[in-house]
Short mmCIF file of the C-alpha atoms (twelve columns), coordinates in Angstrom:
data_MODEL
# 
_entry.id   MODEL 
# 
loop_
_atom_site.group_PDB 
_atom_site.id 
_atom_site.type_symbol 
_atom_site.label_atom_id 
_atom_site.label_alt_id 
_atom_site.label_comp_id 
_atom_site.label_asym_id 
_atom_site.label_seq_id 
_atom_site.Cartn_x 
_atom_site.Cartn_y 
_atom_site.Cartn_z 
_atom_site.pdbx_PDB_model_num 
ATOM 1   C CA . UNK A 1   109.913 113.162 146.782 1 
ATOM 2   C CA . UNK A 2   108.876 114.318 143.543 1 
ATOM 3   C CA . UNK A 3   105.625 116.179 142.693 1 
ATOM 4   C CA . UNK A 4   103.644 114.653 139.709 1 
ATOM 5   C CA . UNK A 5   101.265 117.085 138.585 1 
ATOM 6   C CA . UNK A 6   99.569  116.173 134.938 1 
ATOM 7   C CA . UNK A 7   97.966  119.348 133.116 1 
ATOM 8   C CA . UNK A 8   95.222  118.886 130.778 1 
ATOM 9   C CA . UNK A 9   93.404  121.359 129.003 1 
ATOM 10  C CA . UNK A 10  90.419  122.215 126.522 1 
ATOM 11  C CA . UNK A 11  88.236  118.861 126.903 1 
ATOM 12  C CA . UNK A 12  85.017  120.482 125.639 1 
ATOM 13  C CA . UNK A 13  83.265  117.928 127.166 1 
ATOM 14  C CA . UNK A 14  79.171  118.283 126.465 1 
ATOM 15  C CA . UNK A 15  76.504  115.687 126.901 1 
ATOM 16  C CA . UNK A 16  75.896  116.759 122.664 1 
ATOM 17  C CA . UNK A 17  79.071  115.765 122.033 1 
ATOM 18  C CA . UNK A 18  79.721  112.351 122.802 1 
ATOM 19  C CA . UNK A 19  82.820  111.909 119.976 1 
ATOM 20  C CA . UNK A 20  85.204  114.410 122.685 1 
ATOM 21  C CA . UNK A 21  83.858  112.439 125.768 1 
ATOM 22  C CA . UNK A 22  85.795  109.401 124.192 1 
ATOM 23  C CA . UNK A 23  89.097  111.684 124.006 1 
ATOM 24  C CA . UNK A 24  88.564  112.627 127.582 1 
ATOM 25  C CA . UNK A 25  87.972  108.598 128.186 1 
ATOM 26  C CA . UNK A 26  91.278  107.553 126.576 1 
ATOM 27  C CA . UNK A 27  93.094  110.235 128.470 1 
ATOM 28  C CA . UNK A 28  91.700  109.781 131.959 1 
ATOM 29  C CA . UNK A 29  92.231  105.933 131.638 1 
ATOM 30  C CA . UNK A 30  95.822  107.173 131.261 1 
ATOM 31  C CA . UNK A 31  95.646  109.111 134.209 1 
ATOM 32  C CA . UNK A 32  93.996  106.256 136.388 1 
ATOM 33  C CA . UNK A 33  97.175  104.398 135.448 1 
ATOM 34  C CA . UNK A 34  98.989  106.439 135.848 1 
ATOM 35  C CA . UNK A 35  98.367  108.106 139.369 1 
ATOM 36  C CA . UNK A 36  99.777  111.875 139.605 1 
ATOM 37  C CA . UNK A 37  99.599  113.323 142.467 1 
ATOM 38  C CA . UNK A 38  97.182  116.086 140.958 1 
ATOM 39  C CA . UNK A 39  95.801  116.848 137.982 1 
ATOM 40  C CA . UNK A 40  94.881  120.401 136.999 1 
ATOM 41  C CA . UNK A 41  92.759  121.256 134.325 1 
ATOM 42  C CA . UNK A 42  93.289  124.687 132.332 1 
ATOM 43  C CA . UNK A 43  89.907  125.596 131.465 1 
ATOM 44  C CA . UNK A 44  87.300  124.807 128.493 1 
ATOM 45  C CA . UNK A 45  86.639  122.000 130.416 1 
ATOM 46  C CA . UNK A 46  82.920  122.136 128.528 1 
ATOM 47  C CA . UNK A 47  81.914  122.889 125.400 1 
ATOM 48  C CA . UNK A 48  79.041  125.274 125.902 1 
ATOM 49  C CA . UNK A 49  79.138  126.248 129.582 1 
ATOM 50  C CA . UNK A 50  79.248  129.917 128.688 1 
ATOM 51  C CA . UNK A 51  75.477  129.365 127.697 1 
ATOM 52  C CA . UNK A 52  72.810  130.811 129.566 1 
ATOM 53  C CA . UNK A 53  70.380  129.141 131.588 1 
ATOM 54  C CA . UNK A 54  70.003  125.322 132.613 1 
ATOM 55  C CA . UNK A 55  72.065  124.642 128.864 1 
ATOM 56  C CA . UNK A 56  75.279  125.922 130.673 1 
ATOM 57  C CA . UNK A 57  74.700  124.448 134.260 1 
ATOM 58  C CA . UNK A 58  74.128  120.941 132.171 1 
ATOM 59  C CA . UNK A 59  77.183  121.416 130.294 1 
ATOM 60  C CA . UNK A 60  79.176  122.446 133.723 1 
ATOM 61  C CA . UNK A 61  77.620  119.533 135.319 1 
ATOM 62  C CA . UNK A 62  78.436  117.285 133.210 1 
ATOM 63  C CA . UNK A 63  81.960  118.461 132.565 1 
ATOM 64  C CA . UNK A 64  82.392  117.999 136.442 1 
ATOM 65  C CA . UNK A 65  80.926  114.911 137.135 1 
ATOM 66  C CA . UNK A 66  82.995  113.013 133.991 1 
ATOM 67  C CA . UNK A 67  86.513  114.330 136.151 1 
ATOM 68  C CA . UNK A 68  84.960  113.036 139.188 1 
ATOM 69  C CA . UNK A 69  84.974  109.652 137.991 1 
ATOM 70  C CA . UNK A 70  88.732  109.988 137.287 1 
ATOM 71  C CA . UNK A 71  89.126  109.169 141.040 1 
ATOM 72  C CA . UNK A 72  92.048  111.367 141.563 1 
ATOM 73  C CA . UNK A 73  92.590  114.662 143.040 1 
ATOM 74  C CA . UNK A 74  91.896  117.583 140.712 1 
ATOM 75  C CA . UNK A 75  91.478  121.684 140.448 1 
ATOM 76  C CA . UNK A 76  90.090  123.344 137.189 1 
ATOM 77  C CA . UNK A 77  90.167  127.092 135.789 1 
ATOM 78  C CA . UNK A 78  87.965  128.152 133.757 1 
ATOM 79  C CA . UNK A 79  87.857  129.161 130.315 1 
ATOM 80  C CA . UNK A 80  86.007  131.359 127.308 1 
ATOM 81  C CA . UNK A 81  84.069  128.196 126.793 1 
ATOM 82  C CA . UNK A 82  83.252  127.840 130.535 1 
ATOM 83  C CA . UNK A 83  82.196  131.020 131.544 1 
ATOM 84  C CA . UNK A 84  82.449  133.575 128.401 1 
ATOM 85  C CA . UNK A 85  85.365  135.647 126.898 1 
ATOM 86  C CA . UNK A 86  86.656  138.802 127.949 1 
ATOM 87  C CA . UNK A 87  84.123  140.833 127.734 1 
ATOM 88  C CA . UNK A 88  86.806  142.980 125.510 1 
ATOM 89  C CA . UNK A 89  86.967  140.949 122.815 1 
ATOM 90  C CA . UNK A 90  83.445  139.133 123.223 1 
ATOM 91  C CA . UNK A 91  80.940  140.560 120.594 1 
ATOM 92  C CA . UNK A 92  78.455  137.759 122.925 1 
ATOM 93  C CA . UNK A 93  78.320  135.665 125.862 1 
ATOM 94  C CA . UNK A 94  81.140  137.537 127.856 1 
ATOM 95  C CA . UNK A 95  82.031  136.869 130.698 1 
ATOM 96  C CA . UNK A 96  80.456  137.925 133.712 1 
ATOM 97  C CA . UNK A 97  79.074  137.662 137.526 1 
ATOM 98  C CA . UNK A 98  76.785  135.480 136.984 1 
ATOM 99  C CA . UNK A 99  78.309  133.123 134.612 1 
ATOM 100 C CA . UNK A 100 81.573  132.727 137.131 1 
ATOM 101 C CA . UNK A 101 79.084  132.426 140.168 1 
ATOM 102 C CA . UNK A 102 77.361  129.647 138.275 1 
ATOM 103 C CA . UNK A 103 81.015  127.977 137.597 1 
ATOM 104 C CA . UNK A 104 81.793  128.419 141.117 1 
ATOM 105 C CA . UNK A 105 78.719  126.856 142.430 1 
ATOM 106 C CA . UNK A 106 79.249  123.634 140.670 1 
ATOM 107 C CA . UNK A 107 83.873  123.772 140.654 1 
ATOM 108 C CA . UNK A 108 83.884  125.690 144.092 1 
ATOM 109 C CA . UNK A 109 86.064  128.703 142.423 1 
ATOM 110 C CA . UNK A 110 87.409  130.096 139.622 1 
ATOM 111 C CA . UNK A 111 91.040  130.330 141.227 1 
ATOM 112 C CA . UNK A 112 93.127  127.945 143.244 1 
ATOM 113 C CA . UNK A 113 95.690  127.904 145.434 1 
ATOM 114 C CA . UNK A 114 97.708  124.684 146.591 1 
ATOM 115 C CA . UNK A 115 101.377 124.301 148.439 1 
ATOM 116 C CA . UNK A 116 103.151 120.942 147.601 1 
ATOM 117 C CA . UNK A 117 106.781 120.164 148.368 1 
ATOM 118 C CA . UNK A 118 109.112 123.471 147.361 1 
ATOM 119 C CA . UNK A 119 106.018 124.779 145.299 1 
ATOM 120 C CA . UNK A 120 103.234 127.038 145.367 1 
ATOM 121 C CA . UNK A 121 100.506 126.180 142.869 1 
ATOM 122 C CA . UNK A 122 98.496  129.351 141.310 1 
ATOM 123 C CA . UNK A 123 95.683  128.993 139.324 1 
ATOM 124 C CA . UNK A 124 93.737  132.405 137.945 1 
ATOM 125 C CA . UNK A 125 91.168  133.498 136.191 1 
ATOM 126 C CA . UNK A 126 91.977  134.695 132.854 1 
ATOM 127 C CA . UNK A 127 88.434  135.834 131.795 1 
ATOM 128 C CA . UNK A 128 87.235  138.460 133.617 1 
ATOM 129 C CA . UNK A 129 90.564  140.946 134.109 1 
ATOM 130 C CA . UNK A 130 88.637  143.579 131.677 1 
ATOM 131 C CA . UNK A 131 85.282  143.253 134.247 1 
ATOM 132 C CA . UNK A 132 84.726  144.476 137.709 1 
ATOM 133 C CA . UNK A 133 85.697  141.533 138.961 1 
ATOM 134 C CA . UNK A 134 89.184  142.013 138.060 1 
ATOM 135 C CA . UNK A 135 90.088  143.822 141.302 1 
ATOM 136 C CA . UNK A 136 89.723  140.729 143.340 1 
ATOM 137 C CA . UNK A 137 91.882  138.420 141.349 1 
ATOM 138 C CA . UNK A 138 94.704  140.418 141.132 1 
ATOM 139 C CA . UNK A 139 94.399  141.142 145.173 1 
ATOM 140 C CA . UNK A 140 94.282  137.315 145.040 1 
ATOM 141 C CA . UNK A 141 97.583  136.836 143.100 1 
ATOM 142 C CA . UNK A 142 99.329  139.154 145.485 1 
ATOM 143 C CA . UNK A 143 98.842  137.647 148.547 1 
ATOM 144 C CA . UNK A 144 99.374  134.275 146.789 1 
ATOM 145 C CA . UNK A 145 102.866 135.575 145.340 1 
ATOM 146 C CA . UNK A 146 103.855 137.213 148.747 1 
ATOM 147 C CA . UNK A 147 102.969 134.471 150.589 1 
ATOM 148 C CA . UNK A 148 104.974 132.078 148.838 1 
ATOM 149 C CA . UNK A 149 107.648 131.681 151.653 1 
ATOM 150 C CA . UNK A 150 110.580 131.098 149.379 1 
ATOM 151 C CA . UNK A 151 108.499 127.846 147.907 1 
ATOM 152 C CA . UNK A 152 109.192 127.877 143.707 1 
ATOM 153 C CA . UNK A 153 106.149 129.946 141.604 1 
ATOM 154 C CA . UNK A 154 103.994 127.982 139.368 1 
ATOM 155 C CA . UNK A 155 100.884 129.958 137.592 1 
ATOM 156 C CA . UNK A 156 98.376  128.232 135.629 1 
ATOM 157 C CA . UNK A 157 96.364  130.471 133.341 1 
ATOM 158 C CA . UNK A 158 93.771  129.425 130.638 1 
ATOM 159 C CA . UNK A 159 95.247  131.710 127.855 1 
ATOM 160 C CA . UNK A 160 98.974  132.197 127.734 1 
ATOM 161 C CA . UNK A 161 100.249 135.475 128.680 1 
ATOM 162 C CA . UNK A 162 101.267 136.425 124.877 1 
ATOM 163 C CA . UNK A 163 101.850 135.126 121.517 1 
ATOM 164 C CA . UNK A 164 105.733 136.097 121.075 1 
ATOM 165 C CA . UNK A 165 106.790 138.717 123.505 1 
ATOM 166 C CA . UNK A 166 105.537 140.233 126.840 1 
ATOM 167 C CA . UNK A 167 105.449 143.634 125.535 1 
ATOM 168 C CA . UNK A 168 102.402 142.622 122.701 1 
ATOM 169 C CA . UNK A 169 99.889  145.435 122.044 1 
ATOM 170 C CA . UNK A 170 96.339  145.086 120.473 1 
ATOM 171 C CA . UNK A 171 93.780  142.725 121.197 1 
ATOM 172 C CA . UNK A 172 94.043  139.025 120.417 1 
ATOM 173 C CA . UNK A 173 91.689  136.163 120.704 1 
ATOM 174 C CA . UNK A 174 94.284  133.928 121.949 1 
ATOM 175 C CA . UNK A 175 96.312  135.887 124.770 1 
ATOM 176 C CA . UNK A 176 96.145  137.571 127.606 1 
ATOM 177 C CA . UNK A 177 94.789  141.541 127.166 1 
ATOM 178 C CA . UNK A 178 97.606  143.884 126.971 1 
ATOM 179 C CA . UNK A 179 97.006  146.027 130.110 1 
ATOM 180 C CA . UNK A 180 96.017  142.892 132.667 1 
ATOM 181 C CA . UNK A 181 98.838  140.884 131.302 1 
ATOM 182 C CA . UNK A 182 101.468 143.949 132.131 1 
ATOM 183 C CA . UNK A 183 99.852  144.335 135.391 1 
ATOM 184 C CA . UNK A 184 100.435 140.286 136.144 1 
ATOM 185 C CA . UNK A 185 103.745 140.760 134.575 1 
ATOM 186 C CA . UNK A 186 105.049 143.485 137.087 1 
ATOM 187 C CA . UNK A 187 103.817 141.468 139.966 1 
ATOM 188 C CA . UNK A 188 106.118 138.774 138.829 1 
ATOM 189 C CA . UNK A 189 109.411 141.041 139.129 1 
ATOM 190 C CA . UNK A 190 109.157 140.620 142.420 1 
ATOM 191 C CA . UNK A 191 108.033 136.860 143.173 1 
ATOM 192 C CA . UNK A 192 109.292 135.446 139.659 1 
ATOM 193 C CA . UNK A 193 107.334 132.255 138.462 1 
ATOM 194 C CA . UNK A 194 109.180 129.148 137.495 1 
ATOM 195 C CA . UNK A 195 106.951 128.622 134.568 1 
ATOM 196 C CA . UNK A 196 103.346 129.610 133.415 1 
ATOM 197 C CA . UNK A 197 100.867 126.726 132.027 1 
ATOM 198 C CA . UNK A 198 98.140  127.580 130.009 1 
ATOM 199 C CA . UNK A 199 96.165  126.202 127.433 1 
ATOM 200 C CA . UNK A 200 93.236  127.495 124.707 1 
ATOM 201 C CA . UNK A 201 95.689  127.610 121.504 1 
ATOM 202 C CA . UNK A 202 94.874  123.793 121.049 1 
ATOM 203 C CA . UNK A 203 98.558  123.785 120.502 1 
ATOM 204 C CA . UNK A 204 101.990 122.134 122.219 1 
ATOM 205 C CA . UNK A 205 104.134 124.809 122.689 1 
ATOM 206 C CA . UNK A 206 107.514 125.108 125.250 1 
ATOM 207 C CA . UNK A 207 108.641 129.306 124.849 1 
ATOM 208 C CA . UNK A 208 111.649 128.509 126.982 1 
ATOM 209 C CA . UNK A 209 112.707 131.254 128.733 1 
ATOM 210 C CA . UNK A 210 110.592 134.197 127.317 1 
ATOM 211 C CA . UNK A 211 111.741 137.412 129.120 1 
ATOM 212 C CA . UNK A 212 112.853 135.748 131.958 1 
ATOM 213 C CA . UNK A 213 109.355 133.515 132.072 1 
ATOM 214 C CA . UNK A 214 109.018 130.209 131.051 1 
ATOM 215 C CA . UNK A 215 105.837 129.451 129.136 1 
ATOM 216 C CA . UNK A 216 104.271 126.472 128.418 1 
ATOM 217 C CA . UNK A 217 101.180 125.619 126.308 1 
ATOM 218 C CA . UNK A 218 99.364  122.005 126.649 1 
ATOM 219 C CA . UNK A 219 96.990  120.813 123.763 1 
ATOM 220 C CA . UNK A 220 94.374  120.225 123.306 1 
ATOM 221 C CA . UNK A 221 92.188  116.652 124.455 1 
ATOM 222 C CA . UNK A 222 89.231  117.129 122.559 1 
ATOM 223 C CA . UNK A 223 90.428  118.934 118.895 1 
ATOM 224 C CA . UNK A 224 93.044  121.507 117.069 1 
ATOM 225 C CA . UNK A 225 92.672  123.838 114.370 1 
ATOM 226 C CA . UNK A 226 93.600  122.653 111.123 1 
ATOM 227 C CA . UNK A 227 95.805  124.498 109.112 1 
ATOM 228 C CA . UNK A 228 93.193  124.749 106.400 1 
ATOM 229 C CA . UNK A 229 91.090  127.291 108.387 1 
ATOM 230 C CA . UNK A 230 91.569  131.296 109.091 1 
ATOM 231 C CA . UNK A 231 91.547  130.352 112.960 1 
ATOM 232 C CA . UNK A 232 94.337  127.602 112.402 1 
ATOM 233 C CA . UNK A 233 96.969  129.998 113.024 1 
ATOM 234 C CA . UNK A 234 100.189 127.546 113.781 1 
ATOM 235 C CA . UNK A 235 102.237 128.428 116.796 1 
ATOM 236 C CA . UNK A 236 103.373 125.295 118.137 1 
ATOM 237 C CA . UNK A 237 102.534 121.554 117.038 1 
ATOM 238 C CA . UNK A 238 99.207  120.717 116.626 1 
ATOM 239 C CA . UNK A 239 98.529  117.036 118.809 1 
ATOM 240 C CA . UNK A 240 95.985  116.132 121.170 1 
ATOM 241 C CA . UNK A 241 97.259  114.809 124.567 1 
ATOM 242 C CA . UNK A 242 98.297  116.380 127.898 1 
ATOM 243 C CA . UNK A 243 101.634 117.835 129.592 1 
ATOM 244 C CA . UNK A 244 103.286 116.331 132.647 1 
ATOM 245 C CA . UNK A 245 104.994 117.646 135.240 1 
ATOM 246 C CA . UNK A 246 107.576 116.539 137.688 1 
ATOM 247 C CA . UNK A 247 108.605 119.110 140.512 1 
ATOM 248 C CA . UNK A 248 111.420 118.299 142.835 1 
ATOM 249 C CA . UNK A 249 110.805 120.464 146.662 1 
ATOM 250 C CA . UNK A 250 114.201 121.879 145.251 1 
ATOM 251 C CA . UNK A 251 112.682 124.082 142.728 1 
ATOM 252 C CA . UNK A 252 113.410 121.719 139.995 1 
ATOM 253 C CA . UNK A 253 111.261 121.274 136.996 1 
ATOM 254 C CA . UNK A 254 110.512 118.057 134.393 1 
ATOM 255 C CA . UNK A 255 107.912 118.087 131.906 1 
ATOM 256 C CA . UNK A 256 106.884 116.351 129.042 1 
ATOM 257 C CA . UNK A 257 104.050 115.888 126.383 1 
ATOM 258 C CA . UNK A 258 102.174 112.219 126.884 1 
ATOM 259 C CA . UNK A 259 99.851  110.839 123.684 1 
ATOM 260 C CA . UNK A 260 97.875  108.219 125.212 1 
ATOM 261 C CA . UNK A 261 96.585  106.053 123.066 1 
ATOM 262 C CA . UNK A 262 92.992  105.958 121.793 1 
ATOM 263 C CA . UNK A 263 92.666  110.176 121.400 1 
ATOM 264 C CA . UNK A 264 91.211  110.693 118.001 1 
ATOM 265 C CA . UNK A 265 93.250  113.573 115.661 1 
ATOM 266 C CA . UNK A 266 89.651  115.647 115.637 1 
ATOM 267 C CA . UNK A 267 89.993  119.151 113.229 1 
ATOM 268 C CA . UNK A 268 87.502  121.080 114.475 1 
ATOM 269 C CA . UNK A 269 86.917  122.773 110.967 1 
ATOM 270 C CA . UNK A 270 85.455  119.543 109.939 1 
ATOM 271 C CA . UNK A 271 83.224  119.346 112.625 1 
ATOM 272 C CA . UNK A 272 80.965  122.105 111.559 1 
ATOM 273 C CA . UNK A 273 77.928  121.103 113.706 1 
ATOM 274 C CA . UNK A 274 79.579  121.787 117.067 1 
ATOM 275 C CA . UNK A 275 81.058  125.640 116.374 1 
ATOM 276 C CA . UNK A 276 80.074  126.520 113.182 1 
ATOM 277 C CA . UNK A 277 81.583  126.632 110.009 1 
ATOM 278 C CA . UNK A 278 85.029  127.584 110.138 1 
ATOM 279 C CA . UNK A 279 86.419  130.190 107.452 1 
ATOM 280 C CA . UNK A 280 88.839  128.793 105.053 1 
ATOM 281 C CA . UNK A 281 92.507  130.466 105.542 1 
ATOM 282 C CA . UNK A 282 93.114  133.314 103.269 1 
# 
């Protein structure tokens, strides 16, 4: 019997923020009729989370309890907007022990592990490889890979591994850090992933076969980038909506972008009392 697992990402749900609630509405009405099997959600699930004090728990609260009334089984990572950004990049609000404590209290934890027909399920979090913390999600991902028992690999990350190739150097706002990612990436020569999932770009993107790993981005529910702005950079196609999957217990793999109806074409950039004023592109 087939697996149907639907992926959503980047809600930036807030009780501020009413106008993305409605996005998240249209999309889990979909999902109620729907009815996958699971639906995983690849972090900035809130909008301000990363906040300090009882502004984040409200924002992770109410982030939680709006996927509870979906009604359907569900699993979250978290992301920059959730619980800070690496601390290598972040000039603020980095991630740390107590922000992921705080996420785990309310989502349980910040990784996930889950066997279904032929598949092992891997979720990770993407946010704090450059803190001490780091240690204990890669032991996590090795047991998880070696214990896969010959089941197919699937690894859900909040930012994709790279931009174009595995081999990237420098820092980047939108991938993976270099040294983690090559660390993840020589894990995987031995227990080879069928795809990775990940979201943050705001953009629909299928790599193919990238190296030998097939990458796939889901967009964004709540808003993209518009072109118009420095952080619009276009990698993929800029929708709103979420990515299903179909996986056979023989290792085969289906997916597909769905555009239910209702989710309103937000560009950030012209929302300037959320995030701030975006800078024009050059």
């Amino acid at each position: 019997m087939v697996f149907r697992l639907a992926q959503i990402s980047d809600t930036h749900l807030s009780p501020r923020h009413p106008v993305f609630d409605r996005n998240f509405a249209a999309v889990a009405e979909r999902l109620r009729a729907d009815r996958p099997d699971l639906v995983i959600h690849t972090g900035d699930i809130s909008a301000h989370g990363e906040l300090g004090g009882e502004a984040g728990q409200a924002e992770l609260e109410h982030a939680f309890a709006r996927h509870q009334e979906m009604g359907l089984d569900w699993l979250a990572i978290p992301g920059n907007h959730d619980v800070g950004n690496d601390p290598a990049i972040a000039a603020r609000d980095g991630a740390d022990a107590e922000r992921v404590e705080r996420w785990n209290g309310i989502f349980g934890a910040d990784r996930f592990l889950r066997d279904v027909p032929g598949w092992r399920l891997i979720g990770l979090d993407t946010l704090i490889t450059a803190t001490e913390m780091a240690g204990e999600q890669f032991a996590f991902l090795e047991d998880a890979l070696s214990g896969a028992a010959g089941r197919s690999i699937a690894i859900f990350l909040h930012k994709p591994l790279c931009e174009q190739a595995l081999d990237e150097a420098g820092r980047s706002y939108w991938h993976v850090l270099e040294a983690p990612r090559r660390r993840m990436v020589e894990m995987f020569r031995a227990h080879p992933p069928a795809f990775v999932a990940s979201g943050h770009v705001h953009q629909w993107r299928d790599r193919g076969l990238c190296e030998g790993i097939r990458q796939i981005w889901a967009p964004a529910v709540a808003f993209h980038v518009g072109d118009a702005w420095a952080d619009g950079k276009p990698f993929g196609e800029k929708v709103q909506g979420y990515v299903m999957h179909a996986l056979h217990p023989d290792g085969r793999h289906e997916y597909g972008l769905v555009r239910p109806e209702g989710l309103q074409p937000h560009d950030i950039g012209r929302m300037p009392d959320i995030y701030g004023q975006l800078q024009p592109a050059g």
